Amino acid sequence: MIRARHQLTFQGFMVIAMVTGAVIISAPLIDSAGFPLTAILKGAIGLLAQAFPFLLIGVLVSGAIAAFLTRDFIERRFPKSFGAGMAVSLTAGFAMPVCDCATVPVFARMVRKGIPLPSAVVFLCAAPIINPVVIWSTWFAFPDRPLLTISRVGLGILVSLAIGASFALIPVRSNVLRTGINDEADGFGDGADTAEVRLHDAACDSRACEDAMGSGAPDPAETPGVGVGVMDRVVAMMRHAHDDLFRVVPYMLVGIFLASSLRVLWGSKSPAWLTHHSVVISIALMMALAFLSSLCSSSDAVIARGFATMFPTPALLGFLVFGPIMDVKNVLMLSSMFSRRFVVRLAVTSAIIVFAVTALIAGVVR
């Protein structure tokens, strides 16, 4: 089953490669018809070059979580209290230099490993906004407006905690992971060849597992560093990273192509109908633009700089805070791993909270 699934994935990538090659070859002909396909492809390649290194970091971190942190270990070590769990998630979000597309596989792995959903949601929402790379890029884009960088980080923390709290106050009563994603072995269903299964087998190849089972001691495969070699865990990490990468990249490519199309077709300036509106409407429009353009959070501040003279600060903050949390690319990637009901709830909750907070700021500033 595993081999068949990987073969299907490989065939899918071959189809994508063939279609991409055909599009590239026909680009000059399409350009001559008046559609700027070459410019869109160049923009998509540029966005891919920006996003892919961060995605690679994300899937490697996801694989490390799968291989080195077992469900039993996390359940015993992760804070049980709501406040402590939120604090740990915020700290992890700050420490991991990943963009929004790279946090999705890490978030999925955290949920599979048994981390409480509200805490994992806080990480998902905060990491692409408050990590050092994004802070630096925002400061670089707005060197003359340091308060904007501080406001983005502060709002990122506030909004992330509010979204996480909403899932704590109104818990999800059904499994949020799609069928076949969550099973006892933390894999992809049907007895998948997961890290924990492989590590359990590796541990039991020695007599440590049998002895532990007979004595009532913890299973060595459930205890990091006991009964399993480091290389076994590294190999398992790379296999998980491979699986996550092949699953996420097609969805990321769709979002990147859409973002490049919008940027080329709209030009460097926003359309006339986006300008000269009230602050509240400007916030809504900039949030919609952030959702559709699907920019990488490590570079979206540079794009926001282009709108700085056309929109008020609250609208820019709506763009910089909502985009990393929820955009077309993230919806597609989340939908590949989580139930539709959960994705819809997360998207709606995020939009309402970000809009409410930025509109409140607009009222206070005014």
Coordinates of N, CA, C and O in Angstrom, one line a residue, residues 11-169:
Q11 N 3.9 9.6 -10.0 CA 3.2 9.8 -11.3 C 2.6 11.1 -11.4 O 2.6 11.8 -12.4
G12 N 2.0 11.6 -10.3 CA 1.4 12.9 -10.2 C 2.4 14.0 -10.5 O 2.1 14.9 -11.3
F13 N 3.6 13.9 -9.9 CA 4.7 14.8 -10.2 C 5.1 14.8 -11.6 O 5.5 15.8 -12.2
M14 N 5.2 13.6 -12.2 CA 5.5 13.5 -13.6 C 4.5 14.2 -14.5 O 4.9 14.9 -15.5
V15 N 3.3 14.1 -14.2 CA 2.2 14.8 -14.9 C 2.4 16.3 -14.8 O 2.3 17.0 -15.8
I16 N 2.7 16.8 -13.5 CA 2.9 18.2 -13.3 C 4.1 18.7 -14.1 O 4.0 19.8 -14.7
A17 N 5.2 17.9 -14.1 CA 6.4 18.3 -14.8 C 6.1 18.4 -16.3 O 6.6 19.3 -17.0
M18 N 5.3 17.4 -16.9 CA 5.0 17.5 -18.3 C 4.2 18.6 -18.7 O 4.4 19.3 -19.7
V19 N 3.1 18.9 -17.8 CA 2.3 20.1 -18.1 C 3.1 21.4 -18.0 O 2.9 22.3 -18.9
T20 N 3.9 21.5 -17.0 CA 4.8 22.7 -16.8 C 5.7 22.9 -18.0 O 5.8 24.0 -18.5
G21 N 6.3 21.8 -18.5 CA 7.1 21.9 -19.7 C 6.4 22.3 -20.9 O 6.8 23.2 -21.7
A22 N 5.1 21.8 -21.1 CA 4.3 22.2 -22.2 C 4.0 23.7 -22.1 O 3.9 24.4 -23.1
V23 N 3.6 24.2 -20.9 CA 3.3 25.6 -20.7 C 4.5 26.5 -21.0 O 4.3 27.5 -21.7
I24 N 5.7 26.1 -20.6 CA 6.9 26.9 -20.8 C 7.2 27.0 -22.3 O 7.5 28.1 -22.8
I25 N 7.0 25.9 -23.0 CA 7.3 25.9 -24.4 C 6.3 26.7 -25.2 O 6.7 27.4 -26.2
S26 N 5.1 26.7 -24.8 CA 4.1 27.5 -25.5 C 3.9 28.9 -25.0 O 3.1 29.7 -25.5
A27 N 4.8 29.3 -24.0 CA 4.7 30.7 -23.4 C 4.8 31.8 -24.5 O 4.0 32.7 -24.5
P28 N 5.8 31.7 -25.4 CA 6.0 32.8 -26.4 C 4.7 33.0 -27.2 O 4.3 34.1 -27.6
L29 N 4.1 31.8 -27.6 CA 2.9 31.9 -28.4 C 1.7 32.6 -27.7 O 1.0 33.4 -28.2
I30 N 1.6 32.2 -26.4 CA 0.6 32.8 -25.5 C 0.8 34.3 -25.3 O -0.1 35.1 -25.3
D31 N 2.1 34.6 -25.1 CA 2.4 36.0 -25.0 C 2.0 36.9 -26.2 O 1.5 38.0 -26.1
S32 N 2.2 36.3 -27.4 CA 1.9 37.0 -28.6 C 0.4 37.2 -28.7 O 0.0 38.1 -29.4
A33 N -0.4 36.4 -28.0 CA -1.8 36.6 -28.0 C -2.3 37.6 -27.0 O -3.5 37.9 -26.9
G34 N -1.4 38.2 -26.2 CA -1.7 39.3 -25.3 C -1.8 38.9 -23.9 O -2.1 39.8 -23.0
F35 N -1.5 37.6 -23.5 CA -1.5 37.2 -22.1 C -0.1 37.1 -21.7 O 0.7 36.3 -22.2
P36 N 0.3 37.8 -20.6 CA 1.7 37.8 -20.1 C 2.1 36.5 -19.4 O 2.5 36.6 -18.2
L37 N 2.1 35.4 -20.1 CA 2.4 34.1 -19.4 C 3.9 34.1 -19.0 O 4.2 33.5 -17.9
T38 N 4.8 34.6 -19.8 CA 6.2 34.5 -19.4 C 6.5 35.3 -18.2 O 7.2 34.8 -17.3
A39 N 5.9 36.4 -18.0 CA 6.1 37.2 -16.8 C 5.5 36.5 -15.6 O 6.1 36.6 -14.5
I40 N 4.4 35.9 -15.8 CA 3.8 35.1 -14.6 C 4.7 34.0 -14.2 O 4.9 33.7 -13.0
L41 N 5.2 33.2 -15.2 CA 6.1 32.1 -14.9 C 7.4 32.6 -14.2 O 7.9 32.0 -13.2
K42 N 7.9 33.7 -14.6 CA 9.1 34.3 -14.0 C 8.8 34.7 -12.5 O 9.6 34.4 -11.6
G43 N 7.6 35.3 -12.3 CA 7.2 35.6 -11.0 C 7.0 34.4 -10.1 O 7.4 34.4 -8.9
A44 N 6.4 33.4 -10.7 CA 6.2 32.1 -9.9 C 7.5 31.5 -9.5 O 7.7 31.0 -8.4
I45 N 8.5 31.5 -10.4 CA 9.8 30.9 -10.1 C 10.5 31.7 -9.0 O 11.1 31.2 -8.1
G46 N 10.3 33.1 -9.0 CA 10.9 33.9 -8.0 C 10.3 33.6 -6.6 O 11.0 33.5 -5.6
L47 N 8.9 33.5 -6.6 CA 8.3 33.2 -5.3 C 8.6 31.8 -4.8 O 8.8 31.6 -3.6
L48 N 8.8 30.8 -5.8 CA 9.2 29.5 -5.4 C 10.6 29.5 -4.8 O 10.8 28.8 -3.8
A49 N 11.5 30.3 -5.4 CA 12.8 30.3 -4.8 C 12.8 30.9 -3.4 O 13.7 30.5 -2.6
Q50 N 11.9 31.8 -3.1 CA 11.8 32.4 -1.8 C 11.2 31.4 -0.8 O 11.6 31.3 0.3
A51 N 10.1 30.7 -1.2 CA 9.4 29.9 -0.3 C 9.9 28.5 -0.1 O 9.8 28.0 1.0
F52 N 10.6 27.9 -1.1 CA 11.0 26.5 -1.0 C 12.0 26.3 0.2 O 11.9 25.3 0.9
P53 N 13.0 27.1 0.3 CA 14.0 26.9 1.4 C 13.3 26.8 2.8 O 13.6 26.0 3.6
F54 N 12.3 27.7 3.0 CA 11.6 27.7 4.3 C 10.7 26.5 4.4 O 10.5 26.0 5.5
L55 N 10.1 26.1 3.3 CA 9.3 24.9 3.3 C 10.1 23.7 3.6 O 9.7 22.8 4.4
L56 N 11.3 23.6 3.1 CA 12.3 22.5 3.4 C 12.6 22.5 4.9 O 12.6 21.4 5.5
I57 N 12.8 23.7 5.4 CA 13.1 23.7 6.9 C 11.9 23.2 7.6 O 12.0 22.4 8.6
G58 N 10.7 23.5 7.2 CA 9.5 23.1 7.9 C 9.3 21.6 7.9 O 9.0 21.0 8.9
V59 N 9.5 21.0 6.7 CA 9.3 19.5 6.6 C 10.4 18.8 7.4 O 10.1 17.7 7.9
L60 N 11.6 19.3 7.5 CA 12.7 18.7 8.2 C 12.3 18.8 9.7 O 12.5 17.8 10.5
V61 N 11.8 19.9 10.2 CA 11.4 20.1 11.6 C 10.3 19.1 11.9 O 10.2 18.4 12.9
S62 N 9.3 19.0 10.9 CA 8.2 18.1 11.1 C 8.7 16.6 11.2 O 8.2 15.9 12.0
G63 N 9.6 16.2 10.3 CA 10.2 14.9 10.4 C 10.9 14.7 11.7 O 10.9 13.6 12.3
A64 N 11.6 15.7 12.2 CA 12.3 15.5 13.5 C 11.3 15.3 14.6 O 11.6 14.5 15.5
I65 N 10.2 16.0 14.6 CA 9.2 15.8 15.6 C 8.7 14.4 15.6 O 8.5 13.8 16.6
A66 N 8.4 13.9 14.4 CA 7.9 12.5 14.2 C 8.9 11.5 14.7 O 8.5 10.5 15.4
A67 N 10.2 11.7 14.4 CA 11.2 10.7 14.7 C 11.7 10.7 16.1 O 12.0 9.7 16.7
F68 N 11.9 11.9 16.7 CA 12.5 12.0 18.0 C 11.6 12.3 19.2 O 11.9 12.1 20.3
L69 N 10.3 12.7 18.9 CA 9.4 12.9 19.9 C 8.2 12.0 19.7 O 7.4 12.2 18.8
T70 N 8.1 11.0 20.6 CA 7.0 10.1 20.5 C 5.7 10.6 21.2 O 5.8 11.6 21.9
R71 N 4.6 10.1 20.8 CA 3.3 10.5 21.4 C 3.4 10.4 22.9 O 3.0 11.3 23.7
D72 N 3.9 9.3 23.4 CA 4.0 9.1 24.9 C 4.9 10.1 25.5 O 4.5 10.7 26.6
F73 N 6.0 10.4 24.9 CA 6.9 11.4 25.5 C 6.2 12.8 25.5 O 6.3 13.5 26.5
I74 N 5.5 13.2 24.5 CA 4.9 14.5 24.4 C 3.7 14.6 25.4 O 3.6 15.6 26.1
E75 N 3.0 13.5 25.5 CA 1.9 13.5 26.5 C 2.4 13.7 27.9 O 1.7 14.2 28.8
R76 N 3.6 13.1 28.2 CA 4.1 13.2 29.6 C 4.8 14.6 29.8 O 4.8 15.1 30.9
R77 N 5.3 15.2 28.8 CA 6.2 16.4 28.9 C 5.5 17.7 28.6 O 5.8 18.7 29.2
F78 N 4.6 17.7 27.6 CA 3.9 18.9 27.2 C 3.0 19.4 28.3 O 2.3 18.7 28.9
P79 N 3.1 20.8 28.6 CA 2.2 21.3 29.7 C 0.8 21.0 29.5 O 0.2 21.1 28.4
K80 N 0.1 20.6 30.6 CA -1.3 20.3 30.5 C -2.2 21.5 30.7 O -3.3 21.5 30.2
S81 N -1.7 22.5 31.4 CA -2.5 23.7 31.6 C -2.6 24.5 30.3 O -1.7 24.5 29.5
F82 N -3.7 25.3 30.2 CA -3.9 26.1 29.0 C -2.9 27.2 28.8 O -2.3 27.3 27.8
G83 N -2.6 27.9 29.9 CA -1.6 29.0 29.8 C -0.2 28.6 29.5 O 0.4 29.2 28.6
A84 N 0.3 27.5 30.1 CA 1.6 27.0 29.9 C 1.7 26.5 28.5 O 2.8 26.7 27.8
G85 N 0.7 25.8 28.0 CA 0.8 25.3 26.6 C 0.8 26.4 25.6 O 1.6 26.3 24.6
M86 N 0.1 27.5 25.8 CA 0.1 28.6 24.9 C 1.5 29.2 25.0 O 2.0 29.6 23.9
A87 N 2.1 29.4 26.1 CA 3.4 30.0 26.3 C 4.5 29.2 25.5 O 5.3 29.7 24.8
V88 N 4.4 27.8 25.7 CA 5.4 27.0 25.0 C 5.2 27.1 23.4 O 6.2 27.2 22.7
S89 N 3.9 27.2 23.0 CA 3.7 27.3 21.5 C 4.2 28.6 21.0 O 4.8 28.7 19.9
L90 N 4.0 29.7 21.8 CA 4.5 31.0 21.3 C 6.1 31.0 21.3 O 6.7 31.5 20.3
T91 N 6.7 30.4 22.3 CA 8.1 30.3 22.3 C 8.6 29.5 21.1 O 9.6 29.9 20.4
A92 N 8.0 28.4 20.8 CA 8.4 27.6 19.6 C 8.2 28.3 18.3 O 9.0 28.3 17.4
G93 N 7.1 29.1 18.3 CA 6.8 29.9 17.1 C 7.9 31.0 16.9 O 8.3 31.2 15.7
F94 N 8.4 31.6 17.9 CA 9.4 32.6 17.8 C 10.8 32.0 17.4 O 11.5 32.6 16.7
A95 N 11.0 30.8 17.9 CA 12.3 30.1 17.7 C 12.5 29.5 16.3 O 13.6 29.3 15.9
M96 N 11.4 29.2 15.6 CA 11.5 28.5 14.4 C 11.4 29.5 13.2 O 10.4 30.1 13.0
P97 N 12.5 29.7 12.4 CA 12.5 30.7 11.3 C 11.8 30.1 10.1 O 12.5 29.8 9.1
V98 N 10.5 29.9 10.2 CA 9.8 29.3 9.0 C 8.7 30.3 8.6 O 8.2 31.0 9.4
C99 N 8.3 30.2 7.4 CA 7.2 31.0 6.9 C 5.9 30.2 7.0 O 5.9 29.1 7.5
D100 N 4.8 30.8 6.5 CA 3.5 30.2 6.8 C 3.3 28.9 6.1 O 2.8 27.9 6.7
C101 N 3.8 28.7 4.8 CA 3.7 27.4 4.2 C 4.5 26.3 4.8 O 4.2 25.2 4.7
A102 N 5.5 26.7 5.6 CA 6.4 25.7 6.2 C 5.8 25.3 7.6 O 6.2 24.2 8.1
T103 N 4.9 26.1 8.2 CA 4.4 25.8 9.5 C 3.3 24.7 9.4 O 3.0 24.0 10.4
V104 N 2.7 24.6 8.2 CA 1.5 23.7 8.1 C 1.9 22.2 8.4 O 1.3 21.5 9.2
P105 N 3.0 21.7 7.7 CA 3.4 20.3 8.1 C 3.8 20.1 9.5 O 3.5 19.1 10.2
V106 N 4.4 21.2 10.1 CA 4.8 21.1 11.5 C 3.6 21.1 12.4 O 3.5 20.3 13.3
F107 N 2.6 21.9 12.1 CA 1.3 21.9 12.8 C 0.6 20.6 12.7 O 0.1 20.1 13.8
A108 N 0.6 20.0 11.5 CA -0.1 18.7 11.4 C 0.6 17.6 12.2 O -0.1 16.8 12.9
R109 N 1.9 17.7 12.3 CA 2.7 16.7 13.0 C 2.4 16.9 14.5 O 2.3 15.9 15.3
M110 N 2.3 18.1 15.0 CA 2.0 18.4 16.4 C 0.7 17.8 16.8 O 0.5 17.2 17.9
V111 N -0.3 18.0 15.9 CA -1.6 17.5 16.2 C -1.6 16.0 16.3 O -2.2 15.3 17.2
R112 N -0.9 15.3 15.3 CA -0.9 13.9 15.3 C -0.2 13.3 16.5 O -0.4 12.2 17.0
K113 N 0.8 14.1 17.1 CA 1.5 13.7 18.2 C 0.8 13.9 19.5 O 1.3 13.6 20.6
G114 N -0.4 14.5 19.5 CA -1.2 14.6 20.7 C -1.1 15.9 21.4 O -1.6 16.1 22.5
I115 N -0.4 16.9 20.8 CA -0.4 18.2 21.5 C -1.8 18.8 21.4 O -2.5 18.7 20.4
P116 N -2.3 19.4 22.5 CA -3.6 20.0 22.5 C -3.9 20.9 21.3 O -3.0 21.7 21.0
L117 N -5.0 20.8 20.7 CA -5.3 21.5 19.5 C -5.2 23.1 19.7 O -4.6 23.7 18.8
P118 N -5.7 23.6 20.8 CA -5.5 25.1 21.0 C -4.1 25.5 21.0 O -3.7 26.6 20.4
S119 N -3.2 24.8 21.6 CA -1.8 25.1 21.7 C -1.2 25.0 20.3 O -0.4 25.9 19.9
A120 N -1.5 23.9 19.5 CA -1.0 23.8 18.2 C -1.5 24.9 17.3 O -0.7 25.4 16.4
V121 N -2.7 25.3 17.4 CA -3.3 26.4 16.6 C -2.5 27.7 16.9 O -2.2 28.5 16.0
V122 N -2.2 27.9 18.2 CA -1.4 29.1 18.5 C 0.0 29.1 17.8 O 0.4 30.1 17.2
F123 N 0.6 28.0 17.7 CA 1.9 27.8 17.0 C 1.7 28.1 15.5 O 2.4 28.9 14.9
L124 N 0.6 27.5 14.9 CA 0.4 27.7 13.5 C 0.2 29.2 13.1 O 0.7 29.6 12.1
C125 N -0.6 29.9 14.0 CA -0.9 31.3 13.7 C 0.3 32.2 14.0 O 0.5 33.2 13.3
A126 N 1.0 31.9 15.1 CA 2.1 32.9 15.5 C 3.4 32.7 14.8 O 4.1 33.7 14.5
A127 N 3.8 31.5 14.5 CA 5.1 31.2 14.0 C 5.5 32.0 12.7 O 6.6 32.6 12.6
P128 N 4.5 32.1 11.7 CA 4.9 32.9 10.5 C 4.9 34.4 10.7 O 5.2 35.1 9.7
I129 N 4.6 34.9 11.9 CA 4.5 36.3 12.1 C 5.6 36.8 13.0 O 6.1 37.9 12.9
I130 N 5.9 36.0 14.1 CA 6.8 36.5 15.1 C 8.2 35.9 15.1 O 9.0 36.2 16.0
N131 N 8.5 35.1 14.1 CA 9.8 34.5 14.0 C 10.9 35.5 13.6 O 10.5 36.5 12.9
P132 N 12.1 35.3 13.9 CA 13.2 36.3 13.6 C 13.3 36.7 12.2 O 13.5 37.9 11.9
V133 N 13.1 35.8 11.2 CA 13.3 36.1 9.8 C 12.2 37.1 9.4 O 12.5 38.1 8.7
V134 N 11.0 36.9 9.8 CA 9.9 37.8 9.4 C 10.0 39.1 10.1 O 9.8 40.2 9.5
I135 N 10.4 39.1 11.3 CA 10.7 40.4 12.0 C 11.7 41.2 11.3 O 11.6 42.4 11.0
W136 N 12.8 40.5 10.9 CA 13.9 41.2 10.2 C 13.4 41.8 8.8 O 13.7 42.9 8.4
S137 N 12.6 41.0 8.1 CA 12.2 41.4 6.8 C 11.2 42.6 6.9 O 11.2 43.5 6.0
T138 N 10.4 42.6 7.9 CA 9.4 43.7 8.1 C 10.2 45.0 8.5 O 9.9 46.1 8.0
W139 N 11.2 44.8 9.3 CA 12.0 46.0 9.7 C 12.8 46.5 8.5 O 12.9 47.7 8.3
F140 N 13.2 45.6 7.6 CA 13.9 46.0 6.4 C 13.0 46.7 5.4 O 13.4 47.7 4.8
A141 N 11.7 46.3 5.3 CA 10.8 46.9 4.4 C 10.3 48.3 4.9 O 10.0 49.2 4.1
F142 N 10.2 48.4 6.2 CA 9.8 49.7 6.8 C 10.8 50.3 7.8 O 10.5 50.4 9.0
P143 N 12.0 50.6 7.4 CA 13.0 51.1 8.3 C 12.6 52.4 8.9 O 13.1 52.7 10.0
D144 N 11.7 53.2 8.2 CA 11.3 54.5 8.8 C 10.1 54.4 9.7 O 9.6 55.4 10.2
R145 N 9.5 53.2 9.8 CA 8.3 53.0 10.6 C 8.5 51.8 11.6 O 7.9 50.8 11.4
P146 N 9.4 51.9 12.5 CA 9.6 50.8 13.4 C 8.4 50.4 14.2 O 8.3 49.2 14.6
L147 N 7.5 51.3 14.4 CA 6.3 51.0 15.2 C 5.4 50.0 14.4 O 4.7 49.2 15.0
L148 N 5.5 50.0 13.1 CA 4.8 49.0 12.3 C 5.3 47.6 12.5 O 4.5 46.6 12.7
T149 N 6.6 47.4 12.6 CA 7.2 46.1 12.9 C 6.7 45.6 14.3 O 6.3 44.5 14.5
I150 N 6.8 46.5 15.3 CA 6.4 46.2 16.7 C 4.9 45.8 16.7 O 4.5 44.9 17.4
S151 N 4.1 46.6 16.0 CA 2.7 46.3 16.0 C 2.4 45.0 15.3 O 1.5 44.3 15.8
R152 N 3.1 44.6 14.3 CA 2.9 43.4 13.6 C 3.1 42.2 14.6 O 2.3 41.3 14.7
V153 N 4.3 42.3 15.3 CA 4.6 41.2 16.2 C 3.6 41.2 17.3 O 3.1 40.1 17.7
G154 N 3.2 42.3 17.9 CA 2.3 42.3 19.0 C 0.9 41.8 18.6 O 0.3 41.0 19.3
L155 N 0.4 42.3 17.4 CA -0.9 41.8 16.9 C -0.8 40.3 16.6 O -1.8 39.6 16.8
G156 N 0.3 39.8 16.1 CA 0.5 38.4 15.8 C 0.3 37.6 17.1 O -0.4 36.5 17.1
I157 N 0.9 38.0 18.2 CA 0.8 37.3 19.4 C -0.7 37.4 19.9 O -1.2 36.3 20.3
L158 N -1.2 38.6 19.9 CA -2.6 38.7 20.4 C -3.6 37.9 19.6 O -4.5 37.2 20.2
V159 N -3.5 38.0 18.3 CA -4.5 37.3 17.5 C -4.3 35.8 17.6 O -5.3 35.0 17.7
S160 N -3.1 35.3 17.7 CA -2.8 33.9 17.8 C -3.4 33.3 19.1 O -4.0 32.3 19.1
L161 N -3.2 34.1 20.2 CA -3.8 33.6 21.5 C -5.3 33.6 21.4 O -5.9 32.7 22.0
A162 N -5.9 34.6 20.8 CA -7.3 34.7 20.7 C -7.9 33.5 19.9 O -8.9 32.9 20.2
I163 N -7.3 33.2 18.7 CA -7.7 32.1 17.9 C -7.6 30.8 18.7 O -8.5 30.0 18.7
G164 N -6.4 30.6 19.3 CA -6.3 29.4 20.1 C -7.3 29.3 21.3 O -7.8 28.2 21.5
A165 N -7.5 30.4 21.9 CA -8.5 30.4 23.0 C -9.9 30.1 22.5 O -10.7 29.4 23.2
S166 N -10.2 30.4 21.3 CA -11.6 30.1 20.7 C -11.7 28.6 20.6 O -12.8 28.1 20.8
F167 N -10.6 27.9 20.3 CA -10.7 26.4 20.2 C -10.7 25.8 21.5 O -11.1 24.6 21.7
A168 N -10.2 26.5 22.6 CA -10.3 26.0 23.9 C -11.6 26.2 24.5 O -12.2 25.3 25.3
L169 N -12.2 27.3 24.3 CA -13.6 27.6 24.8 C -14.7 26.8 24.1 O -15.6 26.4 24.8

